[in-house]
PDB file of C-alpha atoms and ligand atoms in Angstrom:
ATOM      1  CA  MET H1453     -28.631  31.814 -23.044  1.00 47.00           C
ATOM      2  CA  ILE H1454     -26.889  31.092 -26.308  1.00 48.00           C
ATOM      3  CA  LYS H1455     -23.645  30.423 -24.492  1.00 54.00           C
ATOM      4  CA  LEU H1456     -25.298  27.923 -22.113  1.00 54.00           C
ATOM      5  CA  TRP H1457     -26.910  26.112 -25.030  1.00 51.00           C
ATOM      6  CA  ARG H1458     -23.520  25.854 -26.718  1.00 51.00           C
ATOM      7  CA  VAL H1459     -21.915  24.479 -23.586  1.00 53.00           C
ATOM      8  CA  ARG H1460     -24.648  21.831 -23.302  1.00 58.00           C
ATOM      9  CA  ARG H1461     -24.326  20.761 -26.880  1.00 59.00           C
ATOM     10  CA  ASP H1462     -20.553  20.758 -26.657  1.00 75.00           C
ATOM     11  CA  LEU H1463     -20.277  18.530 -23.614  1.00 88.00           C
ATOM     12  CA  LEU H1464     -22.636  15.746 -24.637  1.00 89.00           C
ATOM     13  CA  GLY H1465     -20.597  12.815 -25.907  1.00 91.00           C
ATOM     14  CA  GLN H1466     -17.291  14.451 -25.038  1.00 93.00           C
ATOM     15  CA  ARG H1467     -14.571  12.712 -23.098  1.00 94.00           C
ATOM     16  CA  PHE H1468     -12.732  14.172 -20.121  1.00 94.00           C
ATOM     17  CA  GLY H1469     -10.017  11.810 -18.959  1.00 93.00           C
ATOM     18  CA  ARG H1470     -11.913   8.581 -18.299  1.00 93.00           C
ATOM     19  CA  MET H1471     -15.314  10.244 -18.278  1.00 94.00           C
ATOM     20  CA  THR H1472     -17.720  10.305 -21.211  1.00 95.00           C
ATOM     21  CA  VAL H1473     -20.604  12.742 -20.917  1.00 94.00           C
ATOM     22  CA  VAL H1474     -23.830  10.826 -21.536  1.00 92.00           C
ATOM     23  CA  ALA H1475     -26.668  13.126 -20.423  1.00 90.00           C
ATOM     24  CA  TYR H1476     -27.528  16.630 -19.366  1.00 88.00           C
ATOM     25  CA  MET H1477     -28.855  16.681 -15.797  1.00 86.00           C
ATOM     26  CA  GLY H1478     -29.844  20.313 -15.514  1.00 84.00           C
ATOM     27  CA  ALA H1479     -28.303  23.088 -13.462  1.00 79.00           C
ATOM     28  CA  PRO H1480     -28.252  23.118  -9.619  1.00 68.00           C
ATOM     29  CA  GLY H1481     -29.575  26.672  -9.547  1.00 64.00           C
ATOM     30  CA  PRO H1482     -29.836  29.898 -11.441  1.00 60.00           C
ATOM     31  CA  GLY H1483     -26.459  31.091 -12.621  1.00 55.00           C
ATOM     32  CA  ARG H1484     -24.806  27.909 -11.417  1.00 59.00           C
ATOM     33  CA  ASN H1485     -22.916  25.505 -13.568  1.00 75.00           C
ATOM     34  CA  SER H1486     -24.709  22.793 -15.508  1.00 84.00           C
ATOM     35  CA  ALA H1487     -24.587  19.213 -14.278  1.00 87.00           C
ATOM     36  CA  TRP H1488     -23.853  16.224 -16.479  1.00 90.00           C
ATOM     37  CA  LEU H1489     -24.174  12.524 -16.110  1.00 92.00           C
ATOM     38  CA  CYS H1490     -20.846  10.943 -16.981  1.00 93.00           C
ATOM     39  CA  LEU H1491     -19.892   7.354 -17.549  1.00 94.00           C
ATOM     40  CA  CYS H1492     -16.439   6.387 -16.370  1.00 93.00           C
ATOM     41  CA  ASP H1493     -14.312   3.837 -18.242  1.00 92.00           C
ATOM     42  CA  CYS H1494     -14.664   1.562 -15.210  1.00 89.00           C
ATOM     43  CA  ALA H1495     -18.502   1.631 -15.702  1.00 89.00           C
ATOM     44  CA  GLU H1496     -19.279   3.846 -12.702  1.00 88.00           C
ATOM     45  CA  GLU H1497     -21.654   6.761 -13.251  1.00 90.00           C
ATOM     46  CA  ARG H1498     -21.226  10.174 -11.694  1.00 89.00           C
ATOM     47  CA  ILE H1499     -22.987  13.495 -11.960  1.00 88.00           C
ATOM     48  CA  VAL H1500     -20.365  16.159 -12.480  1.00 89.00           C
ATOM     49  CA  LEU H1501     -20.494  19.907 -12.942  1.00 86.00           C
ATOM     50  CA  ALA H1502     -19.383  21.149 -16.355  1.00 87.00           C
ATOM     51  CA  MET H1503     -16.883  23.404 -14.619  1.00 85.00           C
ATOM     52  CA  CYS H1504     -15.142  20.427 -12.998  1.00 86.00           C
ATOM     53  CA  LEU H1505     -14.902  18.609 -16.295  1.00 89.00           C
ATOM     54  CA  MET H1506     -13.637  21.589 -18.215  1.00 87.00           C
ATOM     55  CA  ASN H1507     -11.006  22.717 -15.728  1.00 87.00           C
ATOM     56  CA  GLY H1508      -9.682  19.151 -15.467  1.00 88.00           C
ATOM     57  CA  GLU H1509     -10.644  18.674 -11.815  1.00 87.00           C
ATOM     58  CA  THR H1510     -12.729  15.603 -12.552  1.00 89.00           C
ATOM     59  CA  LYS H1511     -11.079  13.040 -14.790  1.00 91.00           C
ATOM     60  CA  SER H1512     -12.728   9.870 -13.475  1.00 92.00           C
ATOM     61  CA  CYS H1513     -15.380   8.616 -11.054  1.00 90.00           C
ATOM     62  CA  GLY H1514     -12.629   8.510  -8.421  1.00 86.00           C
ATOM     63  CA  CYS H1515     -10.995   5.318  -9.639  1.00 86.00           C
ATOM     64  CA  LEU H1516      -8.121   7.267 -11.195  1.00 84.00           C
ATOM     65  CA  ASN H1517      -7.310   8.974  -7.903  1.00 79.00           C
ATOM     66  CA  ARG H1518      -7.506   5.697  -6.019  1.00 77.00           C
ATOM     67  CA  GLU H1519      -5.041   4.137  -8.455  1.00 78.00           C
ATOM     68  CA  LEU H1520      -2.673   7.091  -8.175  1.00 75.00           C
ATOM     69  CA  VAL H1521      -2.768   6.991  -4.378  1.00 70.00           C
ATOM     70  CA  THR H1522      -2.065   3.255  -4.360  1.00 68.00           C
ATOM     71  CA  ALA H1523       0.825   3.716  -6.776  1.00 66.00           C
ATOM     72  CA  ARG H1524       2.217   6.516  -4.647  1.00 65.00           C
ATOM     73  CA  CYS H1525       2.027   4.440  -1.448  1.00 59.00           C
ATOM     74  CA  GLN H1526       3.824   1.549  -3.084  1.00 60.00           C
ATOM     75  CA  THR H1527       6.581   3.805  -4.376  1.00 58.00           C
ATOM     76  CA  GLN H1528       6.966   5.396  -0.988  1.00 56.00           C
ATOM     77  CA  SER H1529       7.302   2.164   0.913  1.00 55.00           C
ATOM     78  CA  ARG H1530       9.820   0.886  -1.626  1.00 55.00           C
ATOM     79  CA  THR H1531      11.947   4.000  -1.412  1.00 52.00           C
ATOM     80  CA  HIS H1532      11.544   4.155   2.327  1.00 49.00           C
ATOM     81  CA  GLY H1533      12.565   0.533   2.617  1.00 45.00           C
ATOM     82  CA  GLN H1534      15.637   0.778   0.467  1.00 44.00           C
ATOM     83  CA  THR H1535      16.987   3.912   2.015  1.00 38.00           C
ATOM     84  CA  ASP H1536      16.323   4.168   5.699  1.00 45.00           C
ATOM     85  CA  SER H1537      13.847   1.755   7.194  1.00 71.00           C
ATOM     86  CA  ARG H1538      15.232  -0.402   9.974  1.00 81.00           C
ATOM     87  CA  THR H1539      11.976  -2.319   9.914  1.00 87.00           C
ATOM     88  CA  TYR H1540      12.305  -3.075   6.219  1.00 84.00           C
ATOM     89  CA  ASN H1541      15.881  -4.265   6.692  1.00 83.00           C
ATOM     90  CA  SER H1542      14.808  -6.571   9.500  1.00 89.00           C
ATOM     91  CA  TRP H1543      12.113  -8.010   7.266  1.00 90.00           C
ATOM     92  CA  LEU H1544      14.631  -8.587   4.446  1.00 87.00           C
ATOM     93  CA  CYS H1545      17.195 -10.194   6.770  1.00 89.00           C
ATOM     94  CA  MET H1546      14.559 -12.435   8.347  1.00 92.00           C
ATOM     95  CA  LYS H1547      13.564 -13.692   4.892  1.00 92.00           C
ATOM     96  CA  GLN H1548      17.192 -14.115   3.862  1.00 91.00           C
ATOM     97  CA  ARG H1549      18.275 -16.209   6.829  1.00 93.00           C
ATOM     98  CA  CYS H1550      15.204 -18.430   6.491  1.00 94.00           C
ATOM     99  CA  THR H1551      15.097 -18.862   2.716  1.00 93.00           C
ATOM    100  CA  ASN H1552      18.590 -18.299   1.330  1.00 90.00           C
ATOM    101  CA  PRO H1553      21.149 -21.057   2.014  1.00 90.00           C
ATOM    102  CA  LYS H1554      23.915 -18.563   1.256  1.00 87.00           C
ATOM    103  CA  ALA H1555      22.790 -16.166   3.987  1.00 86.00           C
ATOM    104  CA  THR H1556      24.824 -15.672   7.144  1.00 80.00           C
ATOM    105  CA  ASN H1557      23.237 -17.678   9.952  1.00 87.00           C
ATOM    106  CA  TRP H1558      21.270 -19.813   7.486  1.00 90.00           C
ATOM    107  CA  LYS H1559      22.238 -22.981   9.402  1.00 92.00           C
ATOM    108  CA  HIS H1560      20.579 -21.676  12.589  1.00 91.00           C
ATOM    109  CA  TYR H1561      17.417 -20.629  10.732  1.00 94.00           C
ATOM    110  CA  GLY H1562      16.357 -21.926   7.299  1.00 94.00           C
ATOM    111  CA  GLY H1563      18.856 -24.766   7.694  1.00 94.00           C
ATOM    112  CA  ASN H1564      17.267 -25.532  11.049  1.00 93.00           C
ATOM    113  CA  ARG H1565      13.751 -25.572   9.554  1.00 95.00           C
ATOM    114  CA  VAL H1566      12.777 -22.171  10.900  1.00 96.00           C
ATOM    115  CA  LYS H1567      10.196 -20.677   8.575  1.00 96.00           C
ATOM    116  CA  VAL H1568       8.664 -17.299   7.843  1.00 96.00           C
ATOM    117  CA  CYS H1569       4.873 -17.471   7.673  1.00 96.00           C
ATOM    118  CA  GLU H1570       3.284 -16.992   4.238  1.00 94.00           C
ATOM    119  CA  ARG H1571       1.681 -13.690   5.238  1.00 94.00           C
ATOM    120  CA  TRP H1572       5.030 -12.098   6.076  1.00 95.00           C
ATOM    121  CA  LEU H1573       7.001 -13.841   3.365  1.00 93.00           C
ATOM    122  CA  ASN H1574       4.916 -12.222   0.670  1.00 90.00           C
ATOM    123  CA  SER H1575       4.244  -8.824   2.145  1.00 90.00           C
ATOM    124  CA  PHE H1576       6.327  -6.255   3.968  1.00 87.00           C
ATOM    125  CA  GLU H1577       3.102  -4.289   4.519  1.00 86.00           C
ATOM    126  CA  ALA H1578       1.575  -7.230   6.398  1.00 90.00           C
ATOM    127  CA  PHE H1579       4.722  -7.641   8.488  1.00 91.00           C
ATOM    128  CA  LEU H1580       4.700  -3.931   9.311  1.00 89.00           C
ATOM    129  CA  ALA H1581       1.004  -4.018  10.179  1.00 89.00           C
ATOM    130  CA  ASP H1582       1.531  -6.909  12.619  1.00 93.00           C
ATOM    131  CA  MET H1583       4.827  -5.829  14.154  1.00 92.00           C
ATOM    132  CA  GLY H1584       4.881  -2.053  13.948  1.00 89.00           C
ATOM    133  CA  GLU H1585       8.083  -0.136  13.328  1.00 87.00           C
ATOM    134  CA  ARG H1586      11.261  -1.536  14.820  1.00 88.00           C
ATOM    135  CA  LYS H1587      12.266   0.433  17.906  1.00 86.00           C
ATOM    136  CA  PRO H1588      15.846   1.698  18.205  1.00 86.00           C
ATOM    137  CA  GLY H1589      18.077  -0.755  20.036  1.00 89.00           C
ATOM    138  CA  THR H1590      15.939  -3.787  19.251  1.00 91.00           C
ATOM    139  CA  THR H1591      16.040  -6.609  16.748  1.00 90.00           C
ATOM    140  CA  LEU H1592      13.553  -9.238  15.755  1.00 93.00           C
ATOM    141  CA  GLY H1593      13.545 -11.998  18.370  1.00 94.00           C
ATOM    142  CA  ARG H1594      11.501 -15.145  18.789  1.00 94.00           C
ATOM    143  CA  PHE H1595       9.975 -16.050  22.126  1.00 92.00           C
ATOM    144  CA  GLY H1596      12.078 -18.753  23.699  1.00 89.00           C
ATOM    145  CA  ASP H1597      14.321 -18.370  20.643  1.00 90.00           C
ATOM    146  CA  THR H1598      12.405 -21.169  18.954  1.00 92.00           C
ATOM    147  CA  GLY H1599       9.657 -21.643  16.391  1.00 94.00           C
ATOM    148  CA  ASN H1600       8.836 -19.790  13.230  1.00 96.00           C
ATOM    149  CA  TYR H1601       8.650 -16.156  12.314  1.00 96.00           C
ATOM    150  CA  GLU H1602       4.920 -15.620  12.590  1.00 96.00           C
ATOM    151  CA  PRO H1603       2.508 -13.327  14.428  1.00 95.00           C
ATOM    152  CA  GLY H1604       2.558 -14.059  18.152  1.00 94.00           C
ATOM    153  CA  ASN H1605       5.953 -15.740  18.205  1.00 95.00           C
ATOM    154  CA  VAL H1606       8.170 -12.743  17.666  1.00 95.00           C
ATOM    155  CA  ALA H1607       8.744  -9.299  19.099  1.00 95.00           C
ATOM    156  CA  TRP H1608      11.150  -6.384  18.795  1.00 94.00           C
ATOM    157  CA  MET H1609      13.611  -7.304  21.569  1.00 94.00           C
ATOM    158  CA  THR H1610      16.630  -5.636  23.095  1.00 93.00           C
ATOM    159  CA  ARG H1611      19.880  -7.571  23.178  1.00 90.00           C
ATOM    160  CA  ALA H1612      19.307  -8.387  26.863  1.00 91.00           C
ATOM    161  CA  GLU H1613      15.829  -9.732  26.125  1.00 92.00           C
ATOM    162  CA  GLN H1614      17.144 -11.849  23.265  1.00 89.00           C
ATOM    163  CA  GLU H1615      19.900 -13.285  25.430  1.00 89.00           C
ATOM    164  CA  ALA H1616      17.386 -14.135  28.136  1.00 90.00           C
ATOM    165  CA  HIS H1617      15.356 -16.073  25.558  1.00 88.00           C
ATOM    166  CA  GLN H1618      18.470 -17.839  24.266  1.00 86.00           C
ATOM    167  CA  LYS H1619      19.465 -18.764  27.816  1.00 87.00           C
ATOM    168  CA  ALA H1620      15.996 -20.107  28.486  1.00 84.00           C
ATOM    169  CA  LYS H1621      16.232 -22.203  25.348  1.00 83.00           C
ATOM    170  CA  ARG H1622      19.609 -23.694  26.342  1.00 84.00           C
ATOM    171  CA  ALA H1623      18.267 -24.476  29.817  1.00 83.00           C
ATOM    172  CA  ALA H1624      15.187 -26.186  28.396  1.00 74.00           C
TER     173      ALA H1624
HETATM  174 ZN1   ZN M 988     -13.973   4.970 -12.721  1.00 86.56          ZN
END
């Protein structure tokens, strides 16, 4: 009994990570851990068991975990992109030939007023979501070999498919 009282008094007002204990909420059952109302730095409230606070399991309302997961995803896609992603390289090259006058092939693309849509220009994630991963043996081709790099006008094409589109363009 004395121990429980001490735990209650000790937790009130204490901080655990982003959580500040603001009220005692009782215990879920006999012999179970006490529950506490906590206020997170982001202004969310959560009821947390003392055990979870004290063993470090709960450090925020969940916002901390969400931020960590987001940070991890971003790091992963960056690393992935720089080291081994064909899709990421295609995205980089597409942007280069359309926006960088020093790029190889610039005159056929950026120099020929071929654009990359805003959505893809600013976000590899958006490009990946629309196009999917690049399949082996394909590159990024435009239908009819004309128009901009935008959803609906491009596909992962084999060399034969690309040549067919280029031929169609010359015939047109
Ligand atoms: Zn929070």
